[in-house]
Amino acid sequence: MSERARIYLDYAATAPIKTEVIAAMQAASNTAQFNASSLHAEGRAARALLDEARAHIGELLGASRKEITFTASGTEADHLAITGTVRALGRSAHVVAAAIEHHAVLHALDELRERGCEVTLVPVDAEGRVDPVRFGAALRDDTALACVMYANNEIGSIAPIADLAAIAHERGSLFHTDAVQAPNWLPLDVGRLGIDTLALSAHKFGGPRGVGVLYVRAGTPIVAAIPGGGQEFGRRSGTENVVGIAGAATALELAAGAREENFRRIGGLRDRLEAGVLATIPNVRVNAGGSPRLPSISSCSFAGVDPAAALMRCDLEGLAVSAGSACTSGTLEPSHVIRAIGGDVASATLRFSLGETTTAAEIERVLAILPNAVAALRGTGAGVK
Ligand code: PLP
């Protein structure tokens, strides 16, 4: 199969970098190829660009520039928010998180556990929803931090962040949200969300890999995870990736501008995909179909299909999709998210994640390929109609 015929439906893993972003980075590299902490003219030029990108991202989030910290990834932004706030509070605290958080959050929580903190994971329902009552019941007087992701990366379920943050604040806890999957689709006004910290990753919204953004509400106690030269208001040492950061600012602006139109259009393609799958393939479960969810993620579990074989078959057929499992290291661990919603982790769950450049023709092609592929994998004949 030629490369041209391949269909990329793994935008939730990484969205392609946009041409406007590449242009912004090229322009930035002309003026900002030196160290933004240097005091000479070259350094000051880089600093000016960094300041501009910080102010721009702040504006897009409804935040001030001092509330924006750049990191090298969404993972690092989550880690800094979680370990940095709890450590700043200076006690062995209790932390609450949703059971379906990304590993970036779950493993930061493991680190806190090793430091003596107690962690409560709040279960979700069969649709991947976090129930505010259940969430509230998990909070305690000694809860320092609660974390709930804005939208889940495997099944796309959206959590009622503003409500959850308000509940956490009533109980005296800080609230962190991993909003890495949100920028293309959901409003990101930090005032409305009412959160204390929020993590983003540029490569999920058309920016470059290697740039994370952490919003930290003014006055939120936080200490650096990595000591060093004191960059980023002392929260995150290390010479800033100014060119990448300039690209991230452009990408976030483009994502915000196209958000409503993309939500509608891509949601239509996702609905067509799911209707076609359900009409032509028996024994399929659409995960989180009953939850408010991202328009871009369709997670389908195919009963009786081997997960590794399904992924391989899709790849051979020219479909770039992910399993419903944590593929951060390219391995096929059973998914904690599918487990949390009561799904069958022994069967294949495929995550089709659509993006701005996905076309209706690509979706029709997927629907032409998938029924035969699943039938072959199930050993139920050469194909289905
Ligand atoms: N959080 C969520 C919800 C994600 O989907 C991802 C990436 O898959 C991350 C965090 C980690 O982001 P990064 O790849 O920038 O480290």
GROMACS .gro file of C-alpha atoms and ligand atoms in nm:
model
  401
    1MET     CA    1   0.000   0.000   0.000
    2SER     CA    2   0.147   0.333  -0.100
    3GLU     CA    3   0.217   0.597   0.164
    4ARG     CA    4  -0.031   0.832  -0.006
    5ALA     CA    5  -0.318   0.597   0.059
    6ARG     CA    6  -0.258   0.582   0.434
    7ILE     CA    7  -0.520   0.727   0.661
    8TYR     CA    8  -0.400   0.896   0.979
    9LEU     CA    9  -0.651   0.866   1.260
   10ASP     CA   10  -0.420   0.911   1.555
   11TYR     CA   11  -0.449   1.285   1.612
   12ALA     CA   12  -0.493   1.234   1.985
   13ALA     CA   13  -0.141   1.091   1.994
   14THR     CA   14   0.007   1.376   1.789
   15ALA     CA   15  -0.158   1.618   1.551
   16PRO     CA   16   0.049   1.720   1.250
   17ILE     CA   17   0.228   2.050   1.291
   18LYS     CA   18   0.048   2.323   1.095
   19THR     CA   19   0.217   2.508   0.810
   20GLU     CA   20   0.143   2.844   0.976
   21VAL     CA   21   0.319   2.713   1.286
   22ILE     CA   22   0.624   2.610   1.086
   23ALA     CA   23   0.629   2.959   0.932
   24ALA     CA   24   0.606   3.120   1.277
   25MET     CA   25   0.890   2.901   1.401
   26GLN     CA   26   1.103   2.984   1.099
   27ALA     CA   27   1.047   3.355   1.161
   28ALA     CA   28   1.123   3.307   1.531
   29SER     CA   29   1.444   3.123   1.460
   30ASN     CA   30   1.573   3.430   1.275
   31THR     CA   31   1.544   3.646   1.586
   32ALA     CA   32   1.540   3.403   1.874
   33GLN     CA   33   1.816   3.155   1.822
   34PHE     CA   34   2.002   3.263   2.135
   35ASN     CA   35   1.949   3.228   2.508
   36ALA     CA   36   1.655   3.427   2.644
   37SER     CA   37   1.838   3.468   2.976
   38SER     CA   38   2.144   3.635   2.818
   39LEU     CA   39   2.165   4.006   2.884
   40HIS     CA   40   2.314   4.104   2.546
   41ALA     CA   41   2.107   4.225   2.251
   42GLU     CA   42   2.076   3.875   2.103
   43GLY     CA   43   1.947   3.739   2.434
   44ARG     CA   44   1.709   4.029   2.476
   45ALA     CA   45   1.564   3.961   2.130
   46ALA     CA   46   1.494   3.602   2.233
   47ARG     CA   47   1.348   3.725   2.562
   48ALA     CA   48   1.117   3.964   2.377
   49LEU     CA   49   0.983   3.680   2.164
   50LEU     CA   50   0.941   3.456   2.468
   51ASP     CA   51   0.755   3.732   2.653
   52GLU     CA   52   0.532   3.789   2.352
   53ALA     CA   53   0.444   3.420   2.321
   54ARG     CA   54   0.379   3.397   2.696
   55ALA     CA   55   0.147   3.700   2.689
   56HIS     CA   56  -0.031   3.563   2.381
   57ILE     CA   57  -0.092   3.221   2.536
   58GLY     CA   58  -0.201   3.390   2.858
   59GLU     CA   59  -0.451   3.599   2.665
   60LEU     CA   60  -0.591   3.291   2.490
   61LEU     CA   61  -0.644   3.123   2.828
   62GLY     CA   62  -0.773   3.435   3.003
   63ALA     CA   63  -0.460   3.442   3.220
   64SER     CA   64  -0.181   3.687   3.289
   65ARG     CA   65   0.168   3.623   3.152
   66LYS     CA   66   0.309   3.543   3.496
   67GLU     CA   67   0.061   3.260   3.528
   68ILE     CA   68   0.210   3.081   3.225
   69THR     CA   69   0.506   2.843   3.267
   70PHE     CA   70   0.664   2.660   2.976
   71THR     CA   71   0.785   2.302   3.011
   72ALA     CA   72   0.912   2.044   2.765
   73SER     CA   73   0.592   1.837   2.751
   74GLY     CA   74   0.242   1.787   2.878
   75THR     CA   75   0.381   1.514   3.101
   76GLU     CA   76   0.619   1.759   3.263
   77ALA     CA   77   0.345   2.020   3.306
   78ASP     CA   78   0.125   1.763   3.484
   79HIS     CA   79   0.416   1.648   3.699
   80LEU     CA   80   0.512   2.002   3.799
   81ALA     CA   81   0.154   2.096   3.884
   82ILE     CA   82   0.097   1.786   4.094
   83THR     CA   83   0.424   1.739   4.277
   84GLY     CA   84   0.500   2.113   4.288
   85THR     CA   85   0.178   2.218   4.460
   86VAL     CA   86   0.166   1.930   4.707
   87ARG     CA   87   0.533   1.976   4.799
   88ALA     CA   88   0.482   2.350   4.837
   89LEU     CA   89   0.210   2.284   5.092
   90GLY     CA   90   0.482   2.105   5.286
   91ARG     CA   91   0.295   1.815   5.436
   92SER     CA   92   0.215   1.454   5.365
   93ALA     CA   93  -0.123   1.518   5.222
   94HIS     CA   94  -0.415   1.341   5.071
   95VAL     CA   95  -0.467   1.369   4.695
   96VAL     CA   96  -0.773   1.277   4.490
   97ALA     CA   97  -0.776   1.192   4.118
   98ALA     CA   98  -1.007   1.030   3.866
   99ALA     CA   99  -0.931   0.666   3.790
  100ILE     CA  100  -0.902   0.740   3.417
  101GLU     CA  101  -0.627   1.003   3.438
  102HIS     CA  102  -0.338   0.983   3.192
  103HIS     CA  103  -0.024   0.807   3.311
  104ALA     CA  104   0.145   1.147   3.329
  105VAL     CA  105  -0.084   1.218   3.623
  106LEU     CA  106  -0.102   0.868   3.768
  107HIS     CA  107   0.275   0.829   3.784
  108ALA     CA  108   0.320   1.175   3.937
  109LEU     CA  109   0.076   1.053   4.202
  110ASP     CA  110   0.293   0.742   4.251
  111GLU     CA  111   0.581   0.973   4.329
  112LEU     CA  112   0.370   1.151   4.591
  113ARG     CA  113   0.274   0.815   4.741
  114GLU     CA  114   0.642   0.733   4.778
  115ARG     CA  115   0.676   1.060   4.972
  116GLY     CA  116   0.405   0.954   5.215
  117CYS     CA  117   0.096   1.101   5.055
  118GLU     CA  118  -0.226   0.907   5.038
  119VAL     CA  119  -0.401   0.893   4.700
  120THR     CA  120  -0.770   0.819   4.641
  121LEU     CA  121  -0.875   0.732   4.287
  122VAL     CA  122  -1.239   0.816   4.215
  123PRO     CA  123  -1.409   0.553   3.996
  124VAL     CA  124  -1.594   0.658   3.682
  125ASP     CA  125  -1.919   0.513   3.550
  126ALA     CA  126  -1.953   0.284   3.248
  127GLU     CA  127  -1.949   0.588   3.017
  128GLY     CA  128  -1.631   0.732   3.167
  129ARG     CA  129  -1.810   1.007   3.360
  130VAL     CA  130  -1.684   1.147   3.689
  131ASP     CA  131  -1.981   1.186   3.922
  132PRO     CA  132  -1.952   1.513   4.119
  133VAL     CA  133  -2.118   1.355   4.424
  134ARG     CA  134  -1.874   1.066   4.426
  135PHE     CA  135  -1.589   1.307   4.368
  136GLY     CA  136  -1.701   1.526   4.657
  137ALA     CA  137  -1.728   1.224   4.885
  138ALA     CA  138  -1.363   1.136   4.819
  139LEU     CA  139  -1.241   1.478   4.939
  140ARG     CA  140  -1.126   1.505   5.299
  141ASP     CA  141  -1.021   1.781   5.535
  142ASP     CA  142  -0.657   1.697   5.462
  143THR     CA  143  -0.699   1.679   5.081
  144ALA     CA  144  -0.438   1.912   4.934
  145LEU     CA  145  -0.505   1.854   4.567
  146ALA     CA  146  -0.766   1.704   4.337
  147CYS     CA  147  -0.694   1.620   3.972
  148VAL     CA  148  -0.950   1.548   3.703
  149MET     CA  149  -0.867   1.558   3.333
  150TYR     CA  150  -1.076   1.786   3.113
  151ALA     CA  151  -1.118   1.526   2.838
  152ASN     CA  152  -0.997   1.169   2.835
  153ASN     CA  153  -0.741   1.077   2.572
  154GLU     CA  154  -0.865   0.721   2.516
  155ILE     CA  155  -1.243   0.751   2.512
  156GLY     CA  156  -1.294   1.128   2.483
  157SER     CA  157  -1.528   1.170   2.782
  158ILE     CA  158  -1.545   1.529   2.905
  159ALA     CA  159  -1.557   1.604   3.278
  160PRO     CA  160  -1.758   1.891   3.434
  161ILE     CA  161  -1.440   2.070   3.538
  162ALA     CA  162  -1.594   2.394   3.666
  163ASP     CA  163  -1.831   2.202   3.895
  164LEU     CA  164  -1.558   1.971   4.021
  165ALA     CA  165  -1.315   2.257   4.083
  166ALA     CA  166  -1.582   2.443   4.284
  167ILE     CA  167  -1.645   2.134   4.497
  168ALA     CA  168  -1.272   2.092   4.559
  169HIS     CA  169  -1.236   2.456   4.659
  170GLU     CA  170  -1.527   2.431   4.901
  171ARG     CA  171  -1.333   2.156   5.075
  172GLY     CA  172  -1.015   2.365   5.078
  173SER     CA  173  -0.832   2.163   4.812
  174LEU     CA  174  -0.644   2.288   4.508
  175PHE     CA  175  -0.764   2.162   4.169
  176HIS     CA  176  -0.551   2.057   3.872
  177THR     CA  177  -0.681   1.966   3.529
  178ASP     CA  178  -0.491   1.790   3.254
  179ALA     CA  179  -0.637   1.972   2.953
  180VAL     CA  180  -0.395   1.820   2.702
  181GLN     CA  181  -0.674   1.684   2.478
  182ALA     CA  182  -0.893   1.995   2.500
  183PRO     CA  183  -0.753   2.290   2.302
  184ASN     CA  184  -0.886   2.194   1.957
  185TRP     CA  185  -1.237   2.141   2.083
  186LEU     CA  186  -1.322   2.294   2.420
  187PRO     CA  187  -1.316   2.644   2.569
  188LEU     CA  188  -1.008   2.709   2.778
  189ASP     CA  189  -1.101   3.013   2.982
  190VAL     CA  190  -0.924   2.943   3.311
  191GLY     CA  191  -1.147   3.190   3.497
  192ARG     CA  192  -1.461   3.008   3.390
  193LEU     CA  193  -1.308   2.669   3.459
  194GLY     CA  194  -1.210   2.791   3.804
  195ILE     CA  195  -0.907   2.564   3.825
  196ASP     CA  196  -0.575   2.638   3.997
  197THR     CA  197  -0.345   2.465   3.750
  198LEU     CA  198  -0.396   2.342   3.393
  199ALA     CA  199  -0.161   2.147   3.166
  200LEU     CA  200  -0.136   2.164   2.786
  201SER     CA  201   0.092   2.009   2.523
  202ALA     CA  202   0.161   2.188   2.195
  203HIS     CA  203   0.189   1.879   1.976
  204LYS     CA  204  -0.176   1.794   2.041
  205PHE     CA  205  -0.300   2.116   1.883
  206GLY     CA  206  -0.084   2.164   1.576
  207GLY     CA  207   0.226   2.292   1.751
  208PRO     CA  208   0.567   2.130   1.781
  209ARG     CA  209   0.653   1.836   2.003
  210GLY     CA  210   0.857   1.930   2.306
  211VAL     CA  211   0.656   2.226   2.438
  212GLY     CA  212   0.426   2.199   2.737
  213VAL     CA  213   0.233   2.480   2.899
  214LEU     CA  214   0.136   2.499   3.264
  215TYR     CA  215  -0.111   2.759   3.386
  216VAL     CA  216  -0.063   2.835   3.757
  217ARG     CA  217  -0.319   3.070   3.908
  218ALA     CA  218  -0.151   3.367   4.077
  219GLY     CA  219  -0.093   3.293   4.443
  220THR     CA  220  -0.101   2.914   4.405
  221PRO     CA  221   0.179   2.760   4.612
  222ILE     CA  222   0.416   2.565   4.386
  223VAL     CA  223   0.780   2.465   4.399
  224ALA     CA  224   1.005   2.363   4.111
  225ALA     CA  225   1.047   1.994   4.041
  226ILE     CA  226   1.389   2.053   3.882
  227PRO     CA  227   1.629   2.296   4.051
  228GLY     CA  228   1.862   2.499   3.833
  229GLY     CA  229   1.898   2.841   3.676
  230GLY     CA  230   1.560   2.966   3.795
  231GLN     CA  231   1.396   3.025   3.458
  232GLU     CA  232   1.018   3.041   3.425
  233PHE     CA  233   0.968   3.241   3.747
  234GLY     CA  234   1.172   2.982   3.934
  235ARG     CA  235   0.912   2.715   3.863
  236ARG     CA  236   1.093   2.532   3.586
  237SER     CA  237   1.463   2.568   3.530
  238GLY     CA  238   1.623   2.506   3.193
  239THR     CA  239   1.685   2.727   2.891
  240GLU     CA  240   1.355   2.791   2.719
  241ASN     CA  241   1.278   2.650   2.375
  242VAL     CA  242   1.182   2.992   2.241
  243VAL     CA  243   1.131   2.883   1.881
  244GLY     CA  244   0.904   2.597   1.984
  245ILE     CA  245   0.719   2.821   2.228
  246ALA     CA  246   0.655   3.078   1.952
  247GLY     CA  247   0.513   2.792   1.743
  248ALA     CA  248   0.293   2.682   2.034
  249ALA     CA  249   0.146   3.032   2.066
  250THR     CA  250   0.057   3.040   1.697
  251ALA     CA  251  -0.090   2.690   1.716
  252LEU     CA  252  -0.307   2.777   2.016
  253GLU     CA  253  -0.439   3.085   1.843
  254LEU     CA  254  -0.530   2.880   1.534
  255ALA     CA  255  -0.693   2.610   1.747
  256ALA     CA  256  -0.900   2.865   1.938
  257GLY     CA  257  -1.013   3.035   1.618
  258ALA     CA  258  -1.130   2.712   1.454
  259ARG     CA  259  -1.270   2.544   1.766
  260GLU     CA  260  -1.645   2.575   1.710
  261GLU     CA  261  -1.637   2.493   1.340
  262ASN     CA  262  -1.407   2.194   1.399
  263PHE     CA  263  -1.625   2.064   1.682
  264ARG     CA  264  -1.926   2.059   1.451
  265ARG     CA  265  -1.757   1.925   1.138
  266ILE     CA  266  -1.536   1.661   1.299
  267GLY     CA  267  -1.822   1.552   1.525
  268GLY     CA  268  -2.023   1.483   1.210
  269LEU     CA  269  -1.745   1.266   1.069
  270ARG     CA  270  -1.712   1.080   1.400
  271ASP     CA  271  -2.087   1.014   1.401
  272ARG     CA  272  -2.073   0.881   1.046
  273LEU     CA  273  -1.784   0.654   1.139
  274GLU     CA  274  -1.967   0.512   1.440
  275ALA     CA  275  -2.298   0.468   1.255
  276GLY     CA  276  -2.116   0.281   0.979
  277VAL     CA  277  -1.924   0.060   1.220
  278LEU     CA  278  -2.236  -0.029   1.418
  279ALA     CA  279  -2.433  -0.102   1.100
  280THR     CA  280  -2.177  -0.334   0.946
  281ILE     CA  281  -1.993  -0.502   1.233
  282PRO     CA  282  -2.162  -0.709   1.505
  283ASN     CA  283  -2.060  -0.706   1.871
  284VAL     CA  284  -1.904  -0.363   1.887
  285ARG     CA  285  -1.923  -0.134   2.186
  286VAL     CA  286  -1.875   0.240   2.136
  287ASN     CA  287  -1.707   0.356   2.455
  288ALA     CA  288  -1.827   0.672   2.634
  289GLY     CA  289  -2.104   0.710   2.374
  290GLY     CA  290  -2.340   0.820   2.651
  291SER     CA  291  -2.107   1.083   2.795
  292PRO     CA  292  -2.043   1.438   2.683
  293ARG     CA  293  -1.732   1.373   2.477
  294LEU     CA  294  -1.481   1.512   2.233
  295PRO     CA  295  -1.599   1.513   1.871
  296SER     CA  296  -1.264   1.373   1.764
  297ILE     CA  297  -1.230   1.044   1.951
  298SER     CA  298  -1.417   0.727   1.874
  299SER     CA  299  -1.322   0.434   2.091
  300CYS     CA  300  -1.470   0.105   1.972
  301SER     CA  301  -1.427  -0.233   2.140
  302PHE     CA  302  -1.455  -0.534   1.910
  303ALA     CA  303  -1.553  -0.842   2.112
  304GLY     CA  304  -1.342  -1.149   2.043
  305VAL     CA  305  -1.074  -0.966   1.844
  306ASP     CA  306  -0.713  -0.989   1.956
  307PRO     CA  307  -0.580  -0.637   2.037
  308ALA     CA  308  -0.232  -0.673   1.887
  309ALA     CA  309  -0.362  -0.845   1.575
  310ALA     CA  310  -0.622  -0.571   1.525
  311LEU     CA  311  -0.363  -0.296   1.542
  312MET     CA  312  -0.132  -0.478   1.307
  313ARG     CA  313  -0.411  -0.547   1.061
  314CYS     CA  314  -0.518  -0.183   1.061
  315ASP     CA  315  -0.161  -0.075   0.999
  316LEU     CA  316  -0.129  -0.319   0.708
  317GLU     CA  317  -0.456  -0.186   0.567
  318GLY     CA  318  -0.315   0.166   0.581
  319LEU     CA  319  -0.498   0.286   0.891
  320ALA     CA  320  -0.290   0.459   1.157
  321VAL     CA  321  -0.496   0.416   1.474
  322SER     CA  322  -0.418   0.343   1.838
  323ALA     CA  323  -0.529   0.071   2.070
  324GLY     CA  324  -0.741   0.179   2.362
  325SER     CA  325  -0.438   0.127   2.573
  326ALA     CA  326  -0.159   0.342   2.698
  327CYS     CA  327   0.079   0.343   2.410
  328THR     CA  328   0.324   0.592   2.546
  329SER     CA  329   0.602   0.338   2.514
  330GLY     CA  330   0.454   0.160   2.215
  331THR     CA  331   0.352  -0.139   2.426
  332LEU     CA  332   0.012  -0.296   2.453
  333GLU     CA  333  -0.065  -0.291   2.824
  334PRO     CA  334  -0.432  -0.352   2.905
  335SER     CA  335  -0.589  -0.009   2.934
  336HIS     CA  336  -0.672   0.119   3.282
  337VAL     CA  337  -0.936   0.340   3.119
  338ILE     CA  338  -1.119   0.054   2.948
  339ARG     CA  339  -1.090  -0.143   3.271
  340ALA     CA  340  -1.232   0.152   3.469
  341ILE     CA  341  -1.544   0.166   3.250
  342GLY     CA  342  -1.595  -0.208   3.284
  343GLY     CA  343  -1.480  -0.288   2.930
  344ASP     CA  344  -1.333  -0.614   2.807
  345VAL     CA  345  -0.957  -0.557   2.808
  346ALA     CA  346  -0.890  -0.893   2.645
  347SER     CA  347  -1.065  -0.777   2.326
  348ALA     CA  348  -0.940  -0.513   2.086
  349THR     CA  349  -1.033  -0.154   2.152
  350LEU     CA  350  -0.938   0.076   1.869
  351ARG     CA  351  -0.918   0.451   1.917
  352PHE     CA  352  -0.994   0.639   1.598
  353SER     CA  353  -0.892   0.997   1.665
  354LEU     CA  354  -0.983   1.250   1.400
  355GLY     CA  355  -0.836   1.592   1.335
  356GLU     CA  356  -0.879   1.907   1.137
  357THR     CA  357  -0.757   1.753   0.813
  358THR     CA  358  -0.963   1.434   0.834
  359THR     CA  359  -1.197   1.403   0.534
  360ALA     CA  360  -1.531   1.235   0.473
  361ALA     CA  361  -1.364   1.026   0.200
  362GLU     CA  362  -1.116   0.892   0.455
  363ILE     CA  363  -1.398   0.790   0.687
  364GLU     CA  364  -1.577   0.610   0.400
  365ARG     CA  365  -1.254   0.430   0.322
  366VAL     CA  366  -1.221   0.318   0.685
  367LEU     CA  367  -1.577   0.187   0.667
  368ALA     CA  368  -1.490  -0.004   0.351
  369ILE     CA  369  -1.188  -0.165   0.515
  370LEU     CA  370  -1.298  -0.235   0.871
  371PRO     CA  371  -1.584  -0.489   0.839
  372ASN     CA  372  -1.374  -0.731   0.637
  373ALA     CA  373  -1.074  -0.680   0.860
  374VAL     CA  374  -1.272  -0.752   1.177
  375ALA     CA  375  -1.442  -1.054   1.023
  376ALA     CA  376  -1.105  -1.193   0.920
  377LEU     CA  377  -0.963  -1.131   1.268
  378ARG     CA  378  -1.260  -1.306   1.424
  379GLY     CA  379  -1.219  -1.594   1.183
  380THR     CA  380  -1.581  -1.555   1.081
  381GLY     CA  381  -1.525  -1.566   0.707
  382ALA     CA  382  -1.351  -1.373   0.438
  383GLY     CA  383  -1.570  -1.075   0.483
  384VAL     CA  384  -1.909  -0.928   0.554
  385LYS     CA  385  -2.135  -0.718   0.345
  386PLP     N1  386  -0.218   1.404   2.921
  386PLP     C1  387  -0.296   1.356   2.823
  386PLP     C2  388  -0.444   1.353   2.843
  386PLP     C3  389  -0.240   1.312   2.703
  386PLP     O1  390  -0.318   1.264   2.606
  386PLP     C4  391  -0.100   1.315   2.688
  386PLP     C5  392  -0.035   1.261   2.568
  386PLP     O2  393  -0.077   1.161   2.515
  386PLP     C6  394  -0.023   1.369   2.793
  386PLP     C7  395  -0.085   1.412   2.908
  386PLP     C8  396   0.126   1.379   2.782
  386PLP     O3  397   0.163   1.481   2.692
  386PLP     P1  398   0.310   1.482   2.628
  386PLP     O4  399   0.309   1.381   2.519
  386PLP     O5  400   0.329   1.620   2.576
  386PLP     O6  401   0.405   1.450   2.736
   0.00000   0.00000   0.00000
